[in-house]
XYZ file of C-alpha atoms in Angstrom:
647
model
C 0.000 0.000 0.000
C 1.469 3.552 -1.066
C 1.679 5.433 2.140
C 1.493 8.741 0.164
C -2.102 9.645 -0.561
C -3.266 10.588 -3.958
C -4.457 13.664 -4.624
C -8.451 14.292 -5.296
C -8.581 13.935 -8.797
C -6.029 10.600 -9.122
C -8.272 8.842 -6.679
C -11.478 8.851 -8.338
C -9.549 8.195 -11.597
C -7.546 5.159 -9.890
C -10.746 4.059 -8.827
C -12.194 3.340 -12.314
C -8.784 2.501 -13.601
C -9.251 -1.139 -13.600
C -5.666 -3.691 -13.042
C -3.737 -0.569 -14.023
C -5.904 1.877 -11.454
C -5.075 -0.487 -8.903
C -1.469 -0.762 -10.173
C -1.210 3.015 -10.305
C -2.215 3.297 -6.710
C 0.315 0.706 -4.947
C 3.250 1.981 -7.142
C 5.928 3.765 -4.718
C 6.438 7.023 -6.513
C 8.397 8.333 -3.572
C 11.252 5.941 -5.189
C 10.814 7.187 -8.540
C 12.046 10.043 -10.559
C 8.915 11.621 -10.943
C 8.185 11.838 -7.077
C 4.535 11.421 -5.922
C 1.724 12.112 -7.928
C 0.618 14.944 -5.400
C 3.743 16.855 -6.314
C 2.665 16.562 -10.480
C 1.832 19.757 -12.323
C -1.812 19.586 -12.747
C -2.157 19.167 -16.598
C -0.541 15.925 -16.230
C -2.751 14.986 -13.131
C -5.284 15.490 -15.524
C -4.228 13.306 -18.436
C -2.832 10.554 -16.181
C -6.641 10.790 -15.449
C -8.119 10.524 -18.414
C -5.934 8.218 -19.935
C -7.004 5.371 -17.152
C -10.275 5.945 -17.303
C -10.415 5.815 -21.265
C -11.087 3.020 -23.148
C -9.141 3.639 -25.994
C -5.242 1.851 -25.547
C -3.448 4.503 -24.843
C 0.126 5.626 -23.794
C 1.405 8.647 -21.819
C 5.086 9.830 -21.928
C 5.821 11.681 -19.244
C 8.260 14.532 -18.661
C 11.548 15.236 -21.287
C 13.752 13.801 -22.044
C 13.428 10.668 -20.054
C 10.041 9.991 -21.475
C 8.451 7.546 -18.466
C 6.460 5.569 -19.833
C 2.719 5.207 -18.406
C -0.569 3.459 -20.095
C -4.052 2.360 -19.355
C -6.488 -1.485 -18.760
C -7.080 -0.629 -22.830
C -3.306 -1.073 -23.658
C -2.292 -3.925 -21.671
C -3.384 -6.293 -24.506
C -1.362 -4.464 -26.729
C 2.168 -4.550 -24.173
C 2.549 -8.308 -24.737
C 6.149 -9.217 -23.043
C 6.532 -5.550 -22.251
C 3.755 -5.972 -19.580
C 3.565 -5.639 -16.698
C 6.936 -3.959 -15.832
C 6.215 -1.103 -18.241
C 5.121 0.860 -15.862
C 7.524 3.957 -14.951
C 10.324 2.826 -17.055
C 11.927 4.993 -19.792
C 10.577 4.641 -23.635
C 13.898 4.187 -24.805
C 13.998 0.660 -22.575
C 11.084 -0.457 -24.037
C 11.426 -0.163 -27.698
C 14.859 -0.208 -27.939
C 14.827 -2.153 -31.123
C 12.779 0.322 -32.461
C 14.067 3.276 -31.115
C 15.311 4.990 -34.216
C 11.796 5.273 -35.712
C 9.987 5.913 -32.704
C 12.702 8.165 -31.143
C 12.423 10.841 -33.430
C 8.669 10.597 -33.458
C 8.100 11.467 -29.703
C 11.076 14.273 -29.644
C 9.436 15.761 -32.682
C 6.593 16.785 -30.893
C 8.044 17.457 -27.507
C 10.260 20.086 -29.340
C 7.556 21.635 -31.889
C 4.376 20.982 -30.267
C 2.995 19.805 -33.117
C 0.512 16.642 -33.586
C 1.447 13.853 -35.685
C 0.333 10.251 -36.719
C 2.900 7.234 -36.357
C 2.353 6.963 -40.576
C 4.512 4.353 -41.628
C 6.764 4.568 -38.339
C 3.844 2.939 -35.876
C 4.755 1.538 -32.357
C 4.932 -1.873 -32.561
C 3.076 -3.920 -30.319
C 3.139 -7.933 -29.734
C -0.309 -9.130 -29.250
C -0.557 -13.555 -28.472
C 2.822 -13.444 -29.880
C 2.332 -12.332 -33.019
C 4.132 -9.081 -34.231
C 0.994 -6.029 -35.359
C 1.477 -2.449 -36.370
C -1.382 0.133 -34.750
C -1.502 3.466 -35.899
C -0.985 5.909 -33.296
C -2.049 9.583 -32.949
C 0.595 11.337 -30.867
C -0.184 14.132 -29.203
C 1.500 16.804 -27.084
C 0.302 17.639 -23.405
C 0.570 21.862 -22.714
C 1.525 22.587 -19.499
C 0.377 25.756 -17.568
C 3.405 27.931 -19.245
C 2.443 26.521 -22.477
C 5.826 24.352 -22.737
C 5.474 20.691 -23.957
C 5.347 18.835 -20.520
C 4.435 15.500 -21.882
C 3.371 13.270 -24.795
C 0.149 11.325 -25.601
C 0.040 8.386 -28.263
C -3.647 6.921 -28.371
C -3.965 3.713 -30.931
C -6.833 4.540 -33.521
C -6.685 1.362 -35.702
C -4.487 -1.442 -36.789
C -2.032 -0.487 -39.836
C -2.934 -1.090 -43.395
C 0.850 0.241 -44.817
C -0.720 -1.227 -48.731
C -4.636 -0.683 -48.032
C -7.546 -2.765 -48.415
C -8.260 -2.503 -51.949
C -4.275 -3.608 -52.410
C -4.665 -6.322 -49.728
C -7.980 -7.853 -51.174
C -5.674 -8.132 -54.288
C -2.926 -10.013 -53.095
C -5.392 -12.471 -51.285
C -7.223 -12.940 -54.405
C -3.815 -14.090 -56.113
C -2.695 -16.158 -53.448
C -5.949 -17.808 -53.341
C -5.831 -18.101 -57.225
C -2.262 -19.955 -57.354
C -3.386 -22.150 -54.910
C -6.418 -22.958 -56.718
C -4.506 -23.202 -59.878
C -1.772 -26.300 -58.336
C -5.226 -28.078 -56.998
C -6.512 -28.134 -60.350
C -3.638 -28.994 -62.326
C -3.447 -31.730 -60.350
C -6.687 -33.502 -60.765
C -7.234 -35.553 -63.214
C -11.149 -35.838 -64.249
C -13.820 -33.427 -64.112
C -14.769 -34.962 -60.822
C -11.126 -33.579 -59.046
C -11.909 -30.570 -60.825
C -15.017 -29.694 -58.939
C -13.783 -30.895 -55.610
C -10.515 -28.365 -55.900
C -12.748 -25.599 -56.608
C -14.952 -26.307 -53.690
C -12.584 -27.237 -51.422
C -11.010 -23.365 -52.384
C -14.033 -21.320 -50.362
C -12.249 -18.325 -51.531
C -12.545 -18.655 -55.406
C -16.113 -20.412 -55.048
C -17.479 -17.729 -52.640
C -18.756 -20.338 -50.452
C -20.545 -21.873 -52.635
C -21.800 -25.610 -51.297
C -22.393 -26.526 -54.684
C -21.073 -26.760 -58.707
C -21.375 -28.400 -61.491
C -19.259 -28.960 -64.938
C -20.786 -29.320 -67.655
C -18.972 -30.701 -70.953
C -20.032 -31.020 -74.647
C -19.279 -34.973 -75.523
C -17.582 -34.813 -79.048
C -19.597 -35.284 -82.348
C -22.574 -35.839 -79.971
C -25.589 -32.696 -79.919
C -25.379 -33.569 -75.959
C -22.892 -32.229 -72.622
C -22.507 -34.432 -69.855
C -23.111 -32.391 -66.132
C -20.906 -33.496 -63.330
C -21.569 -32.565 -59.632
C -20.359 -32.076 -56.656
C -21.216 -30.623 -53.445
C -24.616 -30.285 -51.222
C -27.201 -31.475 -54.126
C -29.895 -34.111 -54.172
C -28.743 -37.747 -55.907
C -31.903 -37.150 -57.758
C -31.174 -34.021 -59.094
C -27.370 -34.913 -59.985
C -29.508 -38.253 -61.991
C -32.102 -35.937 -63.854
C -29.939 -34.059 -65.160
C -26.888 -35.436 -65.901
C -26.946 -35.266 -69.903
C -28.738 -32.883 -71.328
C -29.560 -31.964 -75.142
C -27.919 -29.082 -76.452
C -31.394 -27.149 -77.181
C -32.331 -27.705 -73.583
C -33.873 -24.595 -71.702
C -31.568 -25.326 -68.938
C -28.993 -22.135 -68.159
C -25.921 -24.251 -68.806
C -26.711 -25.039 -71.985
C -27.627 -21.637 -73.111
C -24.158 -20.336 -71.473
C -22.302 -22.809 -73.996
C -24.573 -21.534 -76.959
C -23.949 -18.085 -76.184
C -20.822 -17.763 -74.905
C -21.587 -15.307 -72.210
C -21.887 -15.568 -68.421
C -24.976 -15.374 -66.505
C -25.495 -14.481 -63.070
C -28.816 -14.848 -61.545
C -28.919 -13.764 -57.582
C -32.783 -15.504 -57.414
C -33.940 -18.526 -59.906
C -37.337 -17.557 -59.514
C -36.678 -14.300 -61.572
C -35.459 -16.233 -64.543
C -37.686 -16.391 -67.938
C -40.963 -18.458 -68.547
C -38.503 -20.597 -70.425
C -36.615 -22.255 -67.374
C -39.919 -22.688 -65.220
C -39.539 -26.086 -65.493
C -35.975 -26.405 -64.092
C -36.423 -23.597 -61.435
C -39.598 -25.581 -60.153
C -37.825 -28.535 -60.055
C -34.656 -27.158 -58.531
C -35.801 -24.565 -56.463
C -35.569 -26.457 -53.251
C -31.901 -26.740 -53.478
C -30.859 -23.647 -56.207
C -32.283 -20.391 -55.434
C -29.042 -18.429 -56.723
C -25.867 -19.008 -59.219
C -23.050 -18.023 -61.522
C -22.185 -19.581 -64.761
C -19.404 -19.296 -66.832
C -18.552 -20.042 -70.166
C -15.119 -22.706 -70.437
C -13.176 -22.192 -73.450
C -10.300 -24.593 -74.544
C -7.402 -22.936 -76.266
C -8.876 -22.480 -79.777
C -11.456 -20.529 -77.894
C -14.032 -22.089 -78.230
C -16.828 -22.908 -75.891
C -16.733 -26.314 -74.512
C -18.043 -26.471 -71.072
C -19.622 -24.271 -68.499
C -18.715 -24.029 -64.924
C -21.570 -23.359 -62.841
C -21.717 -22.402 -58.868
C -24.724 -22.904 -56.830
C -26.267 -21.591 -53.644
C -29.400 -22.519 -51.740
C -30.171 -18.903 -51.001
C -30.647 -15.671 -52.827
C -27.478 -14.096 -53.308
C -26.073 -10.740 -54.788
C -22.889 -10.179 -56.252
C -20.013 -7.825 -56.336
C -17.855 -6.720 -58.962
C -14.917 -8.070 -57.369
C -16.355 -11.904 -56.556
C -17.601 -11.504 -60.271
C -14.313 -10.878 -61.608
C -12.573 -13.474 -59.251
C -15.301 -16.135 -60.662
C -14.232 -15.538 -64.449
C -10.447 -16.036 -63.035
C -11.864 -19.062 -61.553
C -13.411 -20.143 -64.525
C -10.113 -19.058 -66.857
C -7.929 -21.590 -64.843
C -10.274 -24.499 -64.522
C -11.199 -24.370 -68.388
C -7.079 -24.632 -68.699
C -7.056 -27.887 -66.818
C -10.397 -29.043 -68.598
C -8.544 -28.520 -71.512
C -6.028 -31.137 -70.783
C -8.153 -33.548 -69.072
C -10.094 -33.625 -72.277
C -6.894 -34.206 -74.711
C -5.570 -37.302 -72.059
C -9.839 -38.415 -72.220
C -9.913 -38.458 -75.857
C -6.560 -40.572 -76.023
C -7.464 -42.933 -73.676
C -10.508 -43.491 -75.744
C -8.638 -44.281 -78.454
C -6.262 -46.643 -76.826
C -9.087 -48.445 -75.972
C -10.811 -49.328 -78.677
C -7.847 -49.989 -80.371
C -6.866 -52.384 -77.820
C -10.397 -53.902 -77.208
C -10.350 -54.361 -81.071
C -7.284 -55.953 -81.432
C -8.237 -58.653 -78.409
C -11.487 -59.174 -79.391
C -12.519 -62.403 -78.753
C -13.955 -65.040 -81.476
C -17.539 -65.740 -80.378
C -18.224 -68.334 -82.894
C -17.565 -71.810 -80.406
C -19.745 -72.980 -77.638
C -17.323 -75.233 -76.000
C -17.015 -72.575 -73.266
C -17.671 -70.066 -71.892
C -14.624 -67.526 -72.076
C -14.574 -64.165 -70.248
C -11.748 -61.853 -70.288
C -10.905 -58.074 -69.122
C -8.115 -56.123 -70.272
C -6.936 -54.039 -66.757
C -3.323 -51.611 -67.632
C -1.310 -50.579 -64.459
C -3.042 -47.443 -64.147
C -1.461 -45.855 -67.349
C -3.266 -43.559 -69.452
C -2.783 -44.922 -72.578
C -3.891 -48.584 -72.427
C -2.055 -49.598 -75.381
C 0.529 -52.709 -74.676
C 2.253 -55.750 -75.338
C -0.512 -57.868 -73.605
C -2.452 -60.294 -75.418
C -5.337 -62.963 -75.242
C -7.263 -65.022 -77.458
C -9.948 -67.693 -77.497
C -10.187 -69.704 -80.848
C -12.335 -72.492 -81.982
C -10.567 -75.302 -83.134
C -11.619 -78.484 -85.569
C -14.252 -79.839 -83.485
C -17.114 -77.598 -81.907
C -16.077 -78.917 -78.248
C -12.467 -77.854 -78.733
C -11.040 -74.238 -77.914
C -7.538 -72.686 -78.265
C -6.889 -70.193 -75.018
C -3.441 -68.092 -75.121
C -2.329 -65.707 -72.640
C 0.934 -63.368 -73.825
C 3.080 -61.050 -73.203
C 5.251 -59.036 -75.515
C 8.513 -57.394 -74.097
C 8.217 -53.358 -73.789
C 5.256 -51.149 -73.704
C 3.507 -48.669 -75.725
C 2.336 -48.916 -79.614
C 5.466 -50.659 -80.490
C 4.558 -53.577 -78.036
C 1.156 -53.536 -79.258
C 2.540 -54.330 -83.160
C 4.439 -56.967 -81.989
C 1.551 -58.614 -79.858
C -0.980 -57.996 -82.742
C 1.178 -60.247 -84.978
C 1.899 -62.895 -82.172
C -1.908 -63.242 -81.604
C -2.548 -63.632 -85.349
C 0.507 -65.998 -85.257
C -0.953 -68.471 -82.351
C -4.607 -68.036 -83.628
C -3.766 -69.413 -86.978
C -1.359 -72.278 -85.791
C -4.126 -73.400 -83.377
C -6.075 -73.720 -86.238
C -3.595 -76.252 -87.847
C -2.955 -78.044 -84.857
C -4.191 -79.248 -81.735
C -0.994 -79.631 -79.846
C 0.150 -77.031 -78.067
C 3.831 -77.948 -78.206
C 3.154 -77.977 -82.207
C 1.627 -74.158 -81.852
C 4.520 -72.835 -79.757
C 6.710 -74.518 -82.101
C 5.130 -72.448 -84.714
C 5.235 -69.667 -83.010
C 8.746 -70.094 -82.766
C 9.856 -69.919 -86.043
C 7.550 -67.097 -87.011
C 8.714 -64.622 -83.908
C 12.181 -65.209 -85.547
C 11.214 -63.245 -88.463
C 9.326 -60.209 -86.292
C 11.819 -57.715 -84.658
C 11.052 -57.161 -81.122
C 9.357 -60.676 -80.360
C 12.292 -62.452 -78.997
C 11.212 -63.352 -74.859
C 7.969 -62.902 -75.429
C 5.903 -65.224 -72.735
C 2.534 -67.175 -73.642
C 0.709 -69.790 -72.113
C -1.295 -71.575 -74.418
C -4.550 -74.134 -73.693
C -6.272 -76.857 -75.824
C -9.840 -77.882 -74.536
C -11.782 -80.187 -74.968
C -15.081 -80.516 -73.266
C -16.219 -83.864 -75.583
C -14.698 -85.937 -72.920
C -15.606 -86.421 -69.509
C -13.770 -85.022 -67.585
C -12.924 -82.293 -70.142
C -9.512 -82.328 -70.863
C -6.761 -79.533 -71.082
C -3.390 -79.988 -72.670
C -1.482 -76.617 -71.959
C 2.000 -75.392 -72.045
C 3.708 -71.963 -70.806
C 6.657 -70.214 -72.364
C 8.065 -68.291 -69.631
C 4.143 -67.527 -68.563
C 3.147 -67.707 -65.030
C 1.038 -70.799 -64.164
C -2.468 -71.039 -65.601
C -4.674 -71.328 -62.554
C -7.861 -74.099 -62.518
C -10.615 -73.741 -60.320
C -12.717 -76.722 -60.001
C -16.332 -77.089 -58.528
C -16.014 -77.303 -54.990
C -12.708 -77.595 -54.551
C -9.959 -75.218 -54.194
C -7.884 -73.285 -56.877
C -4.766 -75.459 -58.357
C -1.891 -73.974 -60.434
C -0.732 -75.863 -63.594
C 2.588 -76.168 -62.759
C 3.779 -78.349 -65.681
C 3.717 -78.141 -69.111
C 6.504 -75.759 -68.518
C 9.708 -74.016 -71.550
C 11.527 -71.686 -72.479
C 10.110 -67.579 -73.720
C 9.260 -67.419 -77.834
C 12.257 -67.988 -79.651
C 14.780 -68.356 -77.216
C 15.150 -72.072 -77.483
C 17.543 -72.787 -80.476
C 20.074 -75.778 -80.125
C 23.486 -75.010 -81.591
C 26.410 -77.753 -82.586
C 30.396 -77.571 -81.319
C 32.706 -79.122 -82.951
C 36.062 -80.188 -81.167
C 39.446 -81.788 -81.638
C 40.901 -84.468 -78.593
C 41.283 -82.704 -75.333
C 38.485 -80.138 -75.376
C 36.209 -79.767 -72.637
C 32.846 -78.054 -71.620
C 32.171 -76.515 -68.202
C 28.333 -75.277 -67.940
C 26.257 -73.638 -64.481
C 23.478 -73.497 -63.320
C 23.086 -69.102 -63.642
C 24.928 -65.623 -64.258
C 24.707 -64.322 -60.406
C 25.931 -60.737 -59.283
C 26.916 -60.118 -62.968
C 30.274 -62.037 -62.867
C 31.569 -63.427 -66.008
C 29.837 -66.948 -66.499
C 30.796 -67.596 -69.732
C 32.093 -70.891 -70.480
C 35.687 -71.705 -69.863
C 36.778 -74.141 -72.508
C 40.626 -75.106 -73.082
C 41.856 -77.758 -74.426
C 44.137 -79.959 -72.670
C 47.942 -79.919 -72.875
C 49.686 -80.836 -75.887
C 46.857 -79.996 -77.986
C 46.872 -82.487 -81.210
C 49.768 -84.907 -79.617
C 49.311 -88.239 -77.683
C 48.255 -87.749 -74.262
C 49.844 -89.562 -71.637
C 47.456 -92.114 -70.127
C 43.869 -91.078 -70.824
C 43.372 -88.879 -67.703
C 41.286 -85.997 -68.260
C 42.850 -82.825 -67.091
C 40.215 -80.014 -66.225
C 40.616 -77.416 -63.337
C 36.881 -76.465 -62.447
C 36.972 -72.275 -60.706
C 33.827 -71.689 -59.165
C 32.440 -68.002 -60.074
C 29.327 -68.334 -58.232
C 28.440 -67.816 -55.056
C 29.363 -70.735 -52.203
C 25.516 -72.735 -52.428
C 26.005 -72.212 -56.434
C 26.532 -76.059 -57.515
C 27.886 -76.016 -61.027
C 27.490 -78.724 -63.237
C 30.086 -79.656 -66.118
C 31.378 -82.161 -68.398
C 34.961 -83.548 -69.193
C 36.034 -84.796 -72.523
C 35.428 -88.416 -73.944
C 37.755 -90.800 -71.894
C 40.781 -92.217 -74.201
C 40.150 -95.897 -72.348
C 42.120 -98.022 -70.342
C 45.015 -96.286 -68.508
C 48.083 -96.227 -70.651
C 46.397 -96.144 -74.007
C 46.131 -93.455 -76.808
C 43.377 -91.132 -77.484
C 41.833 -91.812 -80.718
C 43.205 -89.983 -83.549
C 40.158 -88.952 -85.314
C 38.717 -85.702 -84.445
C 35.963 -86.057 -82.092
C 32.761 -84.426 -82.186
C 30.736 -82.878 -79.516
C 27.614 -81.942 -79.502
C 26.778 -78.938 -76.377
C 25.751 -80.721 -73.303
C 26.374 -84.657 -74.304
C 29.563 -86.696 -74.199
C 30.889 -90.233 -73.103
C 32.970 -90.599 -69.741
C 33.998 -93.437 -67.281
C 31.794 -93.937 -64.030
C 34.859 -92.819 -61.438
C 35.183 -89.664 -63.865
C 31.561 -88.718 -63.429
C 31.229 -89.742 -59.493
C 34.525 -87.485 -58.798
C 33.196 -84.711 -61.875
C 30.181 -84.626 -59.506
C 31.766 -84.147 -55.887
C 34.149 -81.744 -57.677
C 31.312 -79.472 -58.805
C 29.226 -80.334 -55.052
C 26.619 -82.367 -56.715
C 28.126 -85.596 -54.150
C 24.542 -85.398 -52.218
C 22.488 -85.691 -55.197
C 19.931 -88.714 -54.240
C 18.721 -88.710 -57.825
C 18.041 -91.990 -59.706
C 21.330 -93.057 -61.434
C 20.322 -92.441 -64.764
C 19.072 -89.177 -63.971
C 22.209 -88.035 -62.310
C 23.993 -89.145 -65.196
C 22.065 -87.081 -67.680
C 22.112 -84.282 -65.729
C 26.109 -84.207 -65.888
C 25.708 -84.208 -68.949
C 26.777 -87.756 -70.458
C 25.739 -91.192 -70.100
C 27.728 -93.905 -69.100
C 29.514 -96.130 -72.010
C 29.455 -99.720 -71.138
C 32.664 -99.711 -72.723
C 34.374 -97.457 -70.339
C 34.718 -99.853 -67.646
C 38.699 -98.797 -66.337
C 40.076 -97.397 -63.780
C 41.107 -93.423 -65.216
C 43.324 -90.516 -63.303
C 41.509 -87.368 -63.153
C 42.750 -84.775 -61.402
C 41.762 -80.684 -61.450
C 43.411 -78.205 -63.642
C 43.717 -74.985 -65.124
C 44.239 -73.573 -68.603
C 47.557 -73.249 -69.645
C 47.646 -69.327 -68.525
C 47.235 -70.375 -64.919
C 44.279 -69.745 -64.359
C 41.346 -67.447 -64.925
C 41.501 -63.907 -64.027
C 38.213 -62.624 -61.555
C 37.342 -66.332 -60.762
C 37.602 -67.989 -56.421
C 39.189 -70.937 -56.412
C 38.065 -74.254 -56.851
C 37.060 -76.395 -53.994
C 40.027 -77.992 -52.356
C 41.093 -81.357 -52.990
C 41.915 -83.428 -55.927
C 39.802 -86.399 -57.342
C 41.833 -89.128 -58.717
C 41.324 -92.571 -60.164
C 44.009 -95.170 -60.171
């Protein structure tokens, strides 16, 4: 509690004052620079008074050149972290950021006397932390020997340095650019609609719009809607003709906007429409679309449920609207009529011979959500010599796009005609075969093909895939199966080839290329190339150059016979994949490459080494490991350790 006691007119004033009344009162002005209020000149008595008892945020700078700072209740949401030790302390400590602007404002009138505004130099304030600029009107406080004892600032509105008709500008362009990236990112007249009602600011609010869009070489437009309107409105009048006596339509004939603040002042001539919409449309704006030729295509139409009226300004920002969504119309139209096209050219390339009753064949053509639906994909269903028999294919052609498409039109042709020539399928493929050969860009193509024939019981399928995935058979009742036989090579990838060789050659083959290391076949022949070789041990170093569970699988030469003899002299010929060798050979040829745990059937272990054992071969051979004459190959891990021998 202040011990000193304010004078008369303070108290009252103190009274009224609020926080800052109450703060005014306890503060010890005995301790301060000013002394206590009783000691004051009575002018600023007076507008210390005022000033808390107004209710306009105001601030009172009192005596120069100190400038104490003192303010009212009204300006303590304006102080932000300046509050609540304000009070008493010097200007200069308070805005010292901003002292050089507001500096010379304040000693400008305490040394001419003259009234100003803050203009372009306002005091800042910080109000819920956010930075505003108030104008102020700064006034000076006469004292009783007409001297400028003190200075008044009263705020009088929040700054507009660019003013509102600027302001309502830059929103509108802001808004606009956003609206513009919405659009241009939608992709059907459906994202259209929803971008420009989801933008409140270039719809004006409107809970409702619609697009309407003349379908080419057609005397109709198609409406799309979106927004607060009745399913059975959006039905009724989704297509209409282009003489309709609907305002969309007459907007497209005309070319010029209408706005209509109440439906029920329209013409005798849209009575119909206004009845029937009136419950939901009582007020709208529509505006012409124009594609870049310029001419009218579509009309964008906004919708309210009350009566409205328009300014110029939400006029003009509604033909901006209308300017940027006729731009992205313009291309959702172009990628529309191009789908179109792929599609039926597609859909008539696959179309599907109807002439059989063997079955009952249903197939969709579904792209990975491209645009254009043109590809390399193929099927076919083909009545074959009997009226229960049916040729199915399913293909593939390597790439995308029209040049796919070629190749796949020609493949189709290709299997449809061979089916017709024969049943098999291995005999179609076959075909297929040697025709892809002659077409560039068919090579690894995949197809499954499918013979049917429902005359038996069961019905029969003979099938075979190239590369294809499994077919997959669903049965009555039971459970879906996958056809995993019947299983070869892509189109035209499955040509045999001859090799020619003199003694000593050899053939190492794998299983894969893994990690792109070299995994082409290391063939050398064996030392002394064209002379006797000592014994008739076979002399082959095997390098693995896949990874540790890769299992290799190779072939040594043709065995000379019994140990000691020459090799014949005749050139021998092998053929890729198939030679003659002793039994030890191909049991130690085996755990060399880490095929020792095979469990296969003899015979079948045998072919898969790639020989077959020669009943003549019945000796006892040396075979050890070894490399080409270079010592070795370059890039390639070592072989496995250890050294297979037969004595």
């Amino acid at each position: 509690m202040n011990p000193h006691p304010l004078p008369a007119d303070l108290t009252t004033a103190v009274k009224l004052g609020g926080e800052m009344g109450r703060k005014f009162a306890d503060f010890d002005w005995a301790a301060h620079p000013l002394g206590p209020p009783r000691g004051w000149a009575a002018e600023i008595r007076t507008t210390v008074a005022n000033t808390l008892t107004s209710r306009s945020p105001t601030i009172v700078f009192l005596r120069a050149p100190e400038l104490y700072v003192w303010h009212n209740d009204a300006y303590l949401s304006l102080m932000g972290d300046n509050h609540p030790g304000a009070l008493g302390r010097t200007a200069r400590e308070l805005w010292w950021d901003n002292w050089d602007e507001i500096g010379p404002i304040l000693t400008g009138v305490l040394s001419t006397g003259v009234a100003t505004w803050s203009h372009g130099l306002m005091l800042p304030v910080v109000s819920e932390s956010a930075p505003r600029n108030f104008m102020f009107a700064v006034n000076p406080v006469l004292g009783s020997d007409g001297a400028v004892s003190a200075v008044m600032a009263a705020a009088t509105a929040i700054a507009d340095p660019v003013g509102p008709a600027a302001r309502e500008r830059a929103e509108q362009s802001a808004g606009l650019m956003k609206l513009d990236a919405a659009v241009q990112g939608a992709g059907s007249v459906a994202g259209l609609l929803e971008a420009i009602l989801h933008s409140p600011f270039a719809s004006g609010d409107a809970p409702a719009a619609a697009i309407g869009v003349i379908v080419d070489g057609e005397d109709h437009l198609q409406f799309e809607f979106a927004g607060a309107l009745p399913a059975e409105l959006r039905d009724r009048y989704h297509v209409a003709r282009l003489d309709s006596p609907l305002v969309g339509v007459d907007v497209i004939a005309t070319g010029r906007r209408m706005v209509i603040p109440d439906t029920l002042e329209l013409p005798a001539r849209y009575s119909h429409a206004v009845n029937d919409t009136a419950g939901s449309v009582r007020a709208c704006v529509a505006q012409p679309l124009r594609a870049g030729s310029g001419r009218v295509v579509g009309v964008l139409t906004l919708l309210w449920p009350q009566t409205r009226r328009f300014t110029d300004s939400e006029l003009e920002l509604f033909a901006r609207t209308a300017d940027i969504t006729a731009s992205a119309l313009d291309r959702i139209r172009l990628a529309s009529r191009e789908h179109r096209i792929a599609v039926d050219f597609q859909e008539h390339l696959l179309d599907l011979d109807r002439g059989s009753t063997a079955a009952v064949v249903a197939a969709v053509y579904q792209p990975a959500g491209e645009a254009i639906r043109v590809g390399g994909d193929w099927f076919s269903a083909t009545g074959l010599d009997h009226p229960d028999r049916i040729g199915v294919s399913v293909g593939d052609v390597v790439g995308h796009g029209l040049p796919a498409a070629i190749v796949m039109s020609r493949l189709r042709a290709a299997v449809t005609v061979s089916a017709l020539t024969a049943y098999d399928p291995a005999s179609v493929l076959g075909a297929l075969d040697r025709y892809a050969l002659t077409v560039a860009g068919a090579r690894c193509a995949t197809v499954a093909y499918a013979a049917i024939d429902t005359s038996v019981e069961p019905a029969r399928i003979s099938y075979l895939c190239a590369g294809h995935p499994y077919p997959l058979l669903v049965l009555p009742e039971q459970g879906p199966v996958y056809l995993e036989a019947g299983r070869r090579s892509p189109v035209a990838t499955s040509a045999s080839d001859d090799a020619s060789g003199e003694p000593g050659p050899a053939v190492y083959r794998r299983t894969d290329r893994t990690g792109g290391r070299d995994a082409r076949p290391r063939v050398r022949p064996a030392q002394g190339r064209g002379r006797r070789v000592r014994g008739s041990a076979c002399r082959i170093r095997v390098r693995r150059t896949a990874a540790p569970d890769d299992a290799p699988w190779w072939l040594p030469r043709r065995c000379g016979g019994a140990r000691g003899a020459s090799p014949p002299r005749r050139q021998s010929k092998l053929r890729h994949g198939r030679a003659g060798h002793c039994e030890a050979c191909s049991r130690r040829a085996r755990t060399a490459a880490g095929l020792a745990g095979d469990n296969r059937p003899a015979q079948a272990r045998r072919n898969s080494a790639g020989g077959e054992r020669s009943r003549h071969q019945r000796h006892r051979a040396r075979e050890r490991l070894r490399g080409p004459q270079d010592g070795g190959d370059r890039g390639l891990s070592p072989a496995r350790r250890g050294v297979d021998q037969c004595q």
